[in-house]
Structures are given as C-alpha cells and as structure tokens.
PDB file of C-alpha atoms in Angstrom:
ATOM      1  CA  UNK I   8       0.000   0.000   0.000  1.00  0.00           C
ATOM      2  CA  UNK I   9       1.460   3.741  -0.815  1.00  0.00           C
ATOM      3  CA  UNK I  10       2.357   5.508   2.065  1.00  0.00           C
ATOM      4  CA  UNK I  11       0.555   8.631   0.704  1.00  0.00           C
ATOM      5  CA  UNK I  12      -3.036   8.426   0.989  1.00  0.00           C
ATOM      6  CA  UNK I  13      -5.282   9.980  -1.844  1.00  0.00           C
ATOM      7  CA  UNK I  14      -9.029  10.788  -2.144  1.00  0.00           C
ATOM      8  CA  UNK I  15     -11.303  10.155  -4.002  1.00  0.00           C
ATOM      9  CA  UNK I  16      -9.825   8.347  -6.331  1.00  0.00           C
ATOM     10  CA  UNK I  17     -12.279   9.209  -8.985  1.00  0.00           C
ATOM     11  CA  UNK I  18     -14.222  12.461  -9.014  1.00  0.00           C
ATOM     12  CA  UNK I  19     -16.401  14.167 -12.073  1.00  0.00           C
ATOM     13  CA  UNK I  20     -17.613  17.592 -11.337  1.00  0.00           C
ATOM     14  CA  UNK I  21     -19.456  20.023 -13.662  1.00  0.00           C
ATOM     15  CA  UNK I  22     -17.974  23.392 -14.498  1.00  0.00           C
ATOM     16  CA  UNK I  23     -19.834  24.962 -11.365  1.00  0.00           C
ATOM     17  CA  UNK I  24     -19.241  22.846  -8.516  1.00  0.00           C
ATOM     18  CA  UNK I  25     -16.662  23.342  -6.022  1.00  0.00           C
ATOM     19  CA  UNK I  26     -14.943  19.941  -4.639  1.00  0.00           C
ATOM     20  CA  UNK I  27     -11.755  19.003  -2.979  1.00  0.00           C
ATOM     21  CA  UNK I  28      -8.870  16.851  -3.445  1.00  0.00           C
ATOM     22  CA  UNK I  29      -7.365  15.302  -0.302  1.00  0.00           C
ATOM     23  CA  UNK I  30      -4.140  14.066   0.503  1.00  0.00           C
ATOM     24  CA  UNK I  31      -2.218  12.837   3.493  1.00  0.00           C
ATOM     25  CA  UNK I  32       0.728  11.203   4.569  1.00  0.00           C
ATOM     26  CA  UNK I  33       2.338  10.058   8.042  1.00  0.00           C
ATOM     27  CA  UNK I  34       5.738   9.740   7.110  1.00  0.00           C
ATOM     28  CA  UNK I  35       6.481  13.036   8.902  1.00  0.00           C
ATOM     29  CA  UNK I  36       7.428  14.781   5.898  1.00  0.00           C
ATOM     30  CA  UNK I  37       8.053  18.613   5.904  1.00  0.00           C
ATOM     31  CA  UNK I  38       7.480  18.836   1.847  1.00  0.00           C
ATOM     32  CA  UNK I  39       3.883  17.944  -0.014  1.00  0.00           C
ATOM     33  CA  UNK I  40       3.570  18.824  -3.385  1.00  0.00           C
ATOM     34  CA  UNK I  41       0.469  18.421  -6.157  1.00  0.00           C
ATOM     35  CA  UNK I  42       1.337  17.769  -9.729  1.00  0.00           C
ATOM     36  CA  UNK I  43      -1.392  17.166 -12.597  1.00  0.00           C
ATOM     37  CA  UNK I  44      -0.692  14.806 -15.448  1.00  0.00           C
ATOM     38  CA  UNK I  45      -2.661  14.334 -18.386  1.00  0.00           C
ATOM     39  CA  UNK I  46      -2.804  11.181 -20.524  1.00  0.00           C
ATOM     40  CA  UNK I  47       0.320  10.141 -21.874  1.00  0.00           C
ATOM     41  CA  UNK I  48       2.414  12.762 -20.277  1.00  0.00           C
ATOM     42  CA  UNK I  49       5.111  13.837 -17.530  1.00  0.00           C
ATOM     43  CA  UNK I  50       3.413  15.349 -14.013  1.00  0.00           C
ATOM     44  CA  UNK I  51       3.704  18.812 -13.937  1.00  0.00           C
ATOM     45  CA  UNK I  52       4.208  20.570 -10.337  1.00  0.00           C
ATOM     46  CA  UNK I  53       1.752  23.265  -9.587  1.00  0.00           C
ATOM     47  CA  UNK I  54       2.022  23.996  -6.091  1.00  0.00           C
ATOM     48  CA  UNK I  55       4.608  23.217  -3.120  1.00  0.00           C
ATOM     49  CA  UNK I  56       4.200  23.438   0.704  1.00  0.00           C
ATOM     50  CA  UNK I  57       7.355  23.445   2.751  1.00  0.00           C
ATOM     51  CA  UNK I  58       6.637  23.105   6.616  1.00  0.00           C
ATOM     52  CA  UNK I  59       3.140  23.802   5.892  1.00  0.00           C
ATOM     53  CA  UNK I  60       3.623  26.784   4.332  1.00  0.00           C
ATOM     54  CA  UNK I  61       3.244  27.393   0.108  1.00  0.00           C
ATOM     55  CA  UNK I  62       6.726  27.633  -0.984  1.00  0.00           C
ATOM     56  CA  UNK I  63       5.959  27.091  -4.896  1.00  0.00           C
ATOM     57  CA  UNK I  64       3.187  28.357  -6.876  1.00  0.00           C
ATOM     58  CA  UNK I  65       3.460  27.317 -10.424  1.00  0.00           C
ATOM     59  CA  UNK I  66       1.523  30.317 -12.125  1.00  0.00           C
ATOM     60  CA  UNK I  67      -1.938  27.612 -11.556  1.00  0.00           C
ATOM     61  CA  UNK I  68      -4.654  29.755 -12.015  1.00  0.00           C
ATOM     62  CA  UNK I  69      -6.963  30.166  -8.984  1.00  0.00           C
ATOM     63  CA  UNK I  70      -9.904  28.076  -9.886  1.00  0.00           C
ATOM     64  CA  UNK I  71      -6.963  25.560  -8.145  1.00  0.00           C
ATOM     65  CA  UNK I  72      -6.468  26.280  -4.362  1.00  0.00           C
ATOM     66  CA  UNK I  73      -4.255  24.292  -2.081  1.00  0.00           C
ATOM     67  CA  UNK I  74      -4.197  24.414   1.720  1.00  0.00           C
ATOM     68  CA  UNK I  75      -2.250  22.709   4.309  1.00  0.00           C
ATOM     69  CA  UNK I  76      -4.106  22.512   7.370  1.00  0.00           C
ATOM     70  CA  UNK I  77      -1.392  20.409   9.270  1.00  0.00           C
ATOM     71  CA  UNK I  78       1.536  18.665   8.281  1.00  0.00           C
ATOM     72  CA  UNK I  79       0.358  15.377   7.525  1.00  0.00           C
ATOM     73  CA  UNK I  80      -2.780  17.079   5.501  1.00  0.00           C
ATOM     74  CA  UNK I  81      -2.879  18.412   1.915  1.00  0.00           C
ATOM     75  CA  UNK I  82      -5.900  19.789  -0.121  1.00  0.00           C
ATOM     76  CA  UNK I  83      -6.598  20.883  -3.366  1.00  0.00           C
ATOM     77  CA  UNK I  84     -10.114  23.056  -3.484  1.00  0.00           C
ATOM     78  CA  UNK I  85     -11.247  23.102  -7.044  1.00  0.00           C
ATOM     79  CA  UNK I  86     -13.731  25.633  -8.248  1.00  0.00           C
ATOM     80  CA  UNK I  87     -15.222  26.895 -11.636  1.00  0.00           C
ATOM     81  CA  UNK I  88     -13.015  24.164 -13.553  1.00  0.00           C
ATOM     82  CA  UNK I  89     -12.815  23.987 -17.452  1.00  0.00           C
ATOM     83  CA  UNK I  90     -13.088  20.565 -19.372  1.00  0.00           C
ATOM     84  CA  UNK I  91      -9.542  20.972 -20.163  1.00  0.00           C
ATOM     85  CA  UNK I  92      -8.180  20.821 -16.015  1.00  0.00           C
ATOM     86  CA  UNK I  93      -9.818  16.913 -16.709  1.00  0.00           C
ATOM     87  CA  UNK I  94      -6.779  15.235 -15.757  1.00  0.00           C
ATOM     88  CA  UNK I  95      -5.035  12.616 -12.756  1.00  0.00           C
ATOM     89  CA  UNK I  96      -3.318  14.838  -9.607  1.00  0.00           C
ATOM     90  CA  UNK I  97      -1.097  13.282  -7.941  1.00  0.00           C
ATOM     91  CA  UNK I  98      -0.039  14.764  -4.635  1.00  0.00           C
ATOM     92  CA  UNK I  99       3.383  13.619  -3.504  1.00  0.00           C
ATOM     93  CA  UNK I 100       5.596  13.963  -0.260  1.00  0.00           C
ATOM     94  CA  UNK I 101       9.109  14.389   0.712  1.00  0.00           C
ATOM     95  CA  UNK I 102      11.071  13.992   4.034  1.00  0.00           C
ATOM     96  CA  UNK I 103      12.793  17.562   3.232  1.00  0.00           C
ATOM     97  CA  UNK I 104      11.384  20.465   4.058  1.00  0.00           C
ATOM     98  CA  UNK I 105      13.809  22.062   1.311  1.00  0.00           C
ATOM     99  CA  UNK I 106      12.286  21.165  -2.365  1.00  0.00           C
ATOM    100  CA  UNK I 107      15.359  21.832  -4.028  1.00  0.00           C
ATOM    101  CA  UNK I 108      17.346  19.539  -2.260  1.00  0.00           C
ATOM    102  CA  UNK I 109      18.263  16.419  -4.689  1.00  0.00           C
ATOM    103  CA  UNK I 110      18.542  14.560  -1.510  1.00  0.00           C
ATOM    104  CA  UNK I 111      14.659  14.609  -1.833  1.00  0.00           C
ATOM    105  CA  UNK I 112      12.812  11.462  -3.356  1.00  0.00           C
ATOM    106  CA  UNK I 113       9.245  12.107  -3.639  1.00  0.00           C
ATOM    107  CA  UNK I 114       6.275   9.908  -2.217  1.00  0.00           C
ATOM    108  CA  UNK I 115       3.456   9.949  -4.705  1.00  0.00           C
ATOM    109  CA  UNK I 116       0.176   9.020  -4.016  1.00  0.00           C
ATOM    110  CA  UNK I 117      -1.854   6.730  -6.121  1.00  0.00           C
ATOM    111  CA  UNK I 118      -3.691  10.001  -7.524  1.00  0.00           C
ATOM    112  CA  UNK I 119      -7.272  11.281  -7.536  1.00  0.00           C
ATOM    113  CA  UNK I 120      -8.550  11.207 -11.496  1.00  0.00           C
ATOM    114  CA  UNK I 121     -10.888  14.444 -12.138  1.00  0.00           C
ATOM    115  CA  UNK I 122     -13.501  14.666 -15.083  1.00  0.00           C
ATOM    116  CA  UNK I 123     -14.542  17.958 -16.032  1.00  0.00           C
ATOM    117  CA  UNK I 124     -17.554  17.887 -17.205  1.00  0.00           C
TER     118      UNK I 124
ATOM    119  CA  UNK K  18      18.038  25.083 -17.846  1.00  0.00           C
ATOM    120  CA  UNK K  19      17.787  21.451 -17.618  1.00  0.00           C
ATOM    121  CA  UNK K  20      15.893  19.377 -19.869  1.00  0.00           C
ATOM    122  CA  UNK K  21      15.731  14.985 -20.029  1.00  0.00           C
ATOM    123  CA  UNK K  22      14.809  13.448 -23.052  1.00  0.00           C
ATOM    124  CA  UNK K  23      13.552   9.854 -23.590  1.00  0.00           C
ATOM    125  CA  UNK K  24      13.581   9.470 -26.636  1.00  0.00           C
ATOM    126  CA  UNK K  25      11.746   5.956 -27.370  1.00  0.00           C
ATOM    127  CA  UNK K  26       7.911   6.601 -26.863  1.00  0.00           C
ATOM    128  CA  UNK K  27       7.013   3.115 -26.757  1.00  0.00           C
ATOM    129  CA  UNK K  28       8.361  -0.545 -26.366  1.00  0.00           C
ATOM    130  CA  UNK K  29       7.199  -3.548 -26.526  1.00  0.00           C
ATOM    131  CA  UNK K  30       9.366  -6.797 -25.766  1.00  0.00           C
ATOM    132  CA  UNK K  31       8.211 -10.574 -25.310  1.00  0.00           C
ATOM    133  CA  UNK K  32       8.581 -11.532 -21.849  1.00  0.00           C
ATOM    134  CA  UNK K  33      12.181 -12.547 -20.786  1.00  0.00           C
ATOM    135  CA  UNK K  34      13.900 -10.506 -23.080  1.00  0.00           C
ATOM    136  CA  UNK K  35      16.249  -7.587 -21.520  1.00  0.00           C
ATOM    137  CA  UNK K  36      15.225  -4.450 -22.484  1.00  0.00           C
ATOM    138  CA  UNK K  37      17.249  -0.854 -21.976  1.00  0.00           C
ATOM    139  CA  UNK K  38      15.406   2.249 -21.010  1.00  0.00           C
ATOM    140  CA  UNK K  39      17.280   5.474 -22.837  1.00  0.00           C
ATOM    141  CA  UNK K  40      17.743   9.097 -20.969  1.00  0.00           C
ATOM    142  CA  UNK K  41      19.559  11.777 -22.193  1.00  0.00           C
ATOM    143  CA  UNK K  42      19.723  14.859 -19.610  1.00  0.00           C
ATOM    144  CA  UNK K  43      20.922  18.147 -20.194  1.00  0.00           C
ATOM    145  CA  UNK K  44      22.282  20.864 -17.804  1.00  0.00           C
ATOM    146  CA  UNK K  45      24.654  23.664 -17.091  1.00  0.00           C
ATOM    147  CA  UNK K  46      25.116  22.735 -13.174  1.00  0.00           C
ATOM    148  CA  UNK K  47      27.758  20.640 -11.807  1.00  0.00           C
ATOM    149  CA  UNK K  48      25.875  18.923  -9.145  1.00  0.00           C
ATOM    150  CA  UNK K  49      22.525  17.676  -9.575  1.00  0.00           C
ATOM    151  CA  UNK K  50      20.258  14.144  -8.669  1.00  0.00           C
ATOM    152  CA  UNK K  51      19.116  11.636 -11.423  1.00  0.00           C
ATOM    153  CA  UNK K  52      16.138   9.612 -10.701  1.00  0.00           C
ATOM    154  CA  UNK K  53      13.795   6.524 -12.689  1.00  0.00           C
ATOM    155  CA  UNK K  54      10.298   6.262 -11.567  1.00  0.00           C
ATOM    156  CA  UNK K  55       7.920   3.612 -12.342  1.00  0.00           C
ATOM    157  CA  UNK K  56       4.252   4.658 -13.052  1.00  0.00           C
ATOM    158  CA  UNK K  57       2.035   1.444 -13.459  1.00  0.00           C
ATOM    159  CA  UNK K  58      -1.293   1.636 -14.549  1.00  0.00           C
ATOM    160  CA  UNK K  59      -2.398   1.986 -10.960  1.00  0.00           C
ATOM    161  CA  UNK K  60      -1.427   5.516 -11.150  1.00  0.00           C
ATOM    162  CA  UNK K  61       0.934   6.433  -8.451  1.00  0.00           C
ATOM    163  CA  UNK K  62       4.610   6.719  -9.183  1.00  0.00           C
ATOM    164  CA  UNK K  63       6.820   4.456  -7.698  1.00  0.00           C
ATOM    165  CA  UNK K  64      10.735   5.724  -6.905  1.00  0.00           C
ATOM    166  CA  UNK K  65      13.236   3.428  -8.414  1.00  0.00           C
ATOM    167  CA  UNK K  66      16.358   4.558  -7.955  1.00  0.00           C
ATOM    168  CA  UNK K  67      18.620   7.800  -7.462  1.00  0.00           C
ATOM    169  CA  UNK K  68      22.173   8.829  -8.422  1.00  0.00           C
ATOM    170  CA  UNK K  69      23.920  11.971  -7.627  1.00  0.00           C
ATOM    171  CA  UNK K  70      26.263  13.667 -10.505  1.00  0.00           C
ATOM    172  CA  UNK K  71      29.284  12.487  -8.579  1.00  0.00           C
ATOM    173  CA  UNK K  72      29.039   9.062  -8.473  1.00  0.00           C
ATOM    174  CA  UNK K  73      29.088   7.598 -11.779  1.00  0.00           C
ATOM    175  CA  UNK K  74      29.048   3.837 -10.560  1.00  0.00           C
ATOM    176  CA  UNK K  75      26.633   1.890 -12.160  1.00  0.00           C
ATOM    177  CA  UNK K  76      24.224   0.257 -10.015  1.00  0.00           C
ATOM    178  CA  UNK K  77      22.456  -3.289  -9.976  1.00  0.00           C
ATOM    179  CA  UNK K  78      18.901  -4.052  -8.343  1.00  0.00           C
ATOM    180  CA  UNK K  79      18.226  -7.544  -8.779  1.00  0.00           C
ATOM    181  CA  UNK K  80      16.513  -7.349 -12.540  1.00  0.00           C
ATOM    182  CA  UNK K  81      17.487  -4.051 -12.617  1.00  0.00           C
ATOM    183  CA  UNK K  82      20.327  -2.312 -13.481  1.00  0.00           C
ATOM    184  CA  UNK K  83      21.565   1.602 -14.410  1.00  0.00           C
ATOM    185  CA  UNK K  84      23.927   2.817 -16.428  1.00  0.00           C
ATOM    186  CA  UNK K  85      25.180   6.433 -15.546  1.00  0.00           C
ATOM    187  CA  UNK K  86      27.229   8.177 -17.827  1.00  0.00           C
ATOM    188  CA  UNK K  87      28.352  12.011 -17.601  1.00  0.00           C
ATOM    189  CA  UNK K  88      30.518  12.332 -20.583  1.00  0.00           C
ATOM    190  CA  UNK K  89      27.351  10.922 -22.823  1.00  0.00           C
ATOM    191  CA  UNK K  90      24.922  12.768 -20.385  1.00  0.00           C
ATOM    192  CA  UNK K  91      23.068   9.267 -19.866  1.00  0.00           C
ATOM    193  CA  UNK K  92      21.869   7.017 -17.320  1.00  0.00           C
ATOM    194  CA  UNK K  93      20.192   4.544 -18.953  1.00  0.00           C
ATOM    195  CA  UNK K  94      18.119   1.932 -17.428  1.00  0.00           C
ATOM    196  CA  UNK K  95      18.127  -1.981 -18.516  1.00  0.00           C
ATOM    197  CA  UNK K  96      15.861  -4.818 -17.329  1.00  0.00           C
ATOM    198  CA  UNK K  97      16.979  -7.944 -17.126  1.00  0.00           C
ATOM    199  CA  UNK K  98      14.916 -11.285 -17.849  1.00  0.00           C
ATOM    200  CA  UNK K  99      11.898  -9.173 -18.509  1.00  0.00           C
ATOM    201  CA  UNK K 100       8.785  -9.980 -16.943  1.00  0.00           C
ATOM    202  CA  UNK K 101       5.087  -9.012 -17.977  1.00  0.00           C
ATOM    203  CA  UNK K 102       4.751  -7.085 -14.043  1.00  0.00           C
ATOM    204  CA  UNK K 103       7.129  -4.807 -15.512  1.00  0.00           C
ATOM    205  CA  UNK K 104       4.655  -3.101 -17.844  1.00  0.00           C
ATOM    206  CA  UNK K 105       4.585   0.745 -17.277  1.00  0.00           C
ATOM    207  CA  UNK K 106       5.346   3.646 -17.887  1.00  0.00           C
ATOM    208  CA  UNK K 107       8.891   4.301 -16.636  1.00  0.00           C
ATOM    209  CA  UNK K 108      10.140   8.195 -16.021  1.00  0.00           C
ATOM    210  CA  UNK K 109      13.278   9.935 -16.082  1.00  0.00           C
ATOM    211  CA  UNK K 110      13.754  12.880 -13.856  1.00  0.00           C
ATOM    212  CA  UNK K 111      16.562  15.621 -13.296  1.00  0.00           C
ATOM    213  CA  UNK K 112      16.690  18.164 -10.348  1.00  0.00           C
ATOM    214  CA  UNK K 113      19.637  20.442 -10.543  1.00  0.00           C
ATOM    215  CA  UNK K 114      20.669  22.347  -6.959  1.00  0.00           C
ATOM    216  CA  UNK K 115      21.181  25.751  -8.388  1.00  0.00           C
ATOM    217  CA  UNK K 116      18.806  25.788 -10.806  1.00  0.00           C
ATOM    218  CA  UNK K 117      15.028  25.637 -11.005  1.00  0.00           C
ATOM    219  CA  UNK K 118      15.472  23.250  -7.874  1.00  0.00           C
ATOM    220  CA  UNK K 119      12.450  21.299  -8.918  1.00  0.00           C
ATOM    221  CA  UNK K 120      11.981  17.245 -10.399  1.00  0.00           C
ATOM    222  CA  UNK K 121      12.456  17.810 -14.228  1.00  0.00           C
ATOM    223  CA  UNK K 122      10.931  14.616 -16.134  1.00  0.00           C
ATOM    224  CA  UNK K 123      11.233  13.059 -19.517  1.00  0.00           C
ATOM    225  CA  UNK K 124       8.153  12.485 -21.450  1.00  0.00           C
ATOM    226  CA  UNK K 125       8.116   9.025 -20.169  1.00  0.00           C
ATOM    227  CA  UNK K 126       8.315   5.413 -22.184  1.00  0.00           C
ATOM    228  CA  UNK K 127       5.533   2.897 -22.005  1.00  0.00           C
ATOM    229  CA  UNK K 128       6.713   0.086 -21.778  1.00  0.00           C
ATOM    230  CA  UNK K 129       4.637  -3.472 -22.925  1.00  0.00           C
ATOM    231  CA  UNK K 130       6.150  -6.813 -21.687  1.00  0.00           C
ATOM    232  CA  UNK K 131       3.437  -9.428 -23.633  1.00  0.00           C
ATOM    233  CA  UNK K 132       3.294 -13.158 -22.154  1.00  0.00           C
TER     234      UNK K 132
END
C-alpha cells in the first residue's frame, strides 16, 4: 500500500461545482507537493508546501487552491473548472522540508482522477 | 536550464527478453540528482532509484540495473529477464541544486512486456 493516501480516487464535477482533493501522509514529511498529469504525459508541479507553508506556486490559475491545514494534511479546493483541467493529480511527499534539495525522493500518491464535465 | 529526453515513446518486448530504457539529460550545473520512476497503470509513481552527478558507478537491483554516464549525459536503465509485471510507464527525472530546484521529467516510455 502507498504511504501517501489519496481521495477520491475518482471524481467528475461540472464546471460549477466546487470539490476538494485530499491528501495525506504520516511519514512526517516537511514537503507535499500536487502535480497534474494528463494522458500520456510527464506530471507537472503546480504547487509546493514546505513546513506547511506554500513555498511554490506554479503560475496555476486560482480556480486551483491548495491548503495545508497540518503537516500530515494536503488539499486541493477546485472551483469553476474547465473541461480541459480533466486530468489525474497526484499529490506527492518528501522527508525535506527544502524542495530543491536532490537529496529529496518524492512519495506519490496513487492520484485522484478528475472529469470535467 | 535542464531538460531529459527519452527518446523511445514506446516498447514492446516478449517476456524474458532484456530491455534498456534510454535518458539523455541536459544541464549547465555541476551537481545535480538523477532519478527513474515507475508509473504502473495503478497511477501512483513508484521511486526506483537515485544517483547523484558524482558518483558515476553503475548500479544493480536484482533485474534491474543503471547505467550512468556524464561524458554521454546518460543514465540509462536496462531490465533484465523481462517480466510481464514490468509493464509501465517508466520516467526519467533531473533536479539540478542551483537551478530551477524542482523534479524535471522526460516524457516518459511505455513500456509493454506481452506473455
């Protein structure tokens, strides 16, 4: 079983809903991270929280809202999506607190796969 | 700024045949962490194995086995004895210190082991 815990696993939402994307890990990480991946391509980051606190915003556009209520807890507020944010995100952990440390080897969930509809 | 290529899309090998996994990484900093990741089709991504740009000893993991070469700017990955649990897609992935200081990855190769 992966040590990061994601739900749901599947989720479709129309364009006006508002849902959430949970996360969590008890690894006692400092470093959770979301990434979205669409078919048949790399993850791409879009946000970073370093010791609970958002360390890495990748330009996401704000219909995407993270929050880290704790350091075991990461969620992902979605509002107002577009068909085209359909997609798997993956949330991911590391035992750094410091992102840019190569030392880091990420934790990834199993993902949460969102429909857009 | 750093960029990994992988430059086969797709393979497909009959079970028990070894099979190597190409990555060619590019960057302009000295010290900087190479990494494979496994993505099956149960989504999440599994961590393989990492190498840091000064060690350039290849490493062996039972099946597995990576081949890390600065001069060529490759680390390669071969599987051994292929079996069909090894289907997925398998990722490259580049994080420089000094640089963007975030996991770079290749496009990915799916890879199809058939019985």
């Amino acid at each position: 079983d992966t040590e990061v815990t994601q739900t749901p696993k599947h989720l479709v939402m129309g364009m006006t809903n508002k849902k959430s994307l949970k996360c969590e890990q008890h690894m006692g990480h400092r470093a959770m991270y979301w990434y979205k991946q669409k078919a048949k391509k790399p993850p791409e980051l879009m946000f970073v929280y370093s010791y609970e606190k958002l360390s890495i915003n990748e330009s996401v556009p704000s219909r995407f809202s993270p929050e880290c209520p704790n350091s075991s807890l990461l969620n992902l507020h979605l509002h107002a999506l577009q068909p085209e944010d359909s997609a798997l995100y993956l949330c991911a952990s590391s035992r750094s607190g410091q992102p840019g440390s190569g030392a880091n080897v990420l934790t990834f969930g199993a993902g949460s796969r969102l429909t857009v509809l | 700024a750093q960029k990994v290529t992988q430059a086969q899309t797709e393979i497909s090998v009959v079970e028990k045949e070894d099979v190597t996994l190409d990555c060619v990484y590019e960057t302009r900093d000295t010290t900087y962490y190479l990494f494979w990741y496994k993505q099956p089709p149960s989504g999440e991504l599994v961590f393989l194995i990492r190498r840091n740009s000064f060690d350039e000893q290849n490493e062996i993991s039972g099946r597995y086995s990576w081949n890390f070469q600065k001069s060529t700017s490759s680390f390669n990955f071969t599987i051994t004895a292929s079996q069909v649990v090894d289907s997925a897609v398998y990722f490259c992935a580049l994080i420089d210190i000094q640089g963007a200081q975030k996991l770079v990855f290749g496009q990915g190769t799916r890879l199809t082991i058939n019985p």
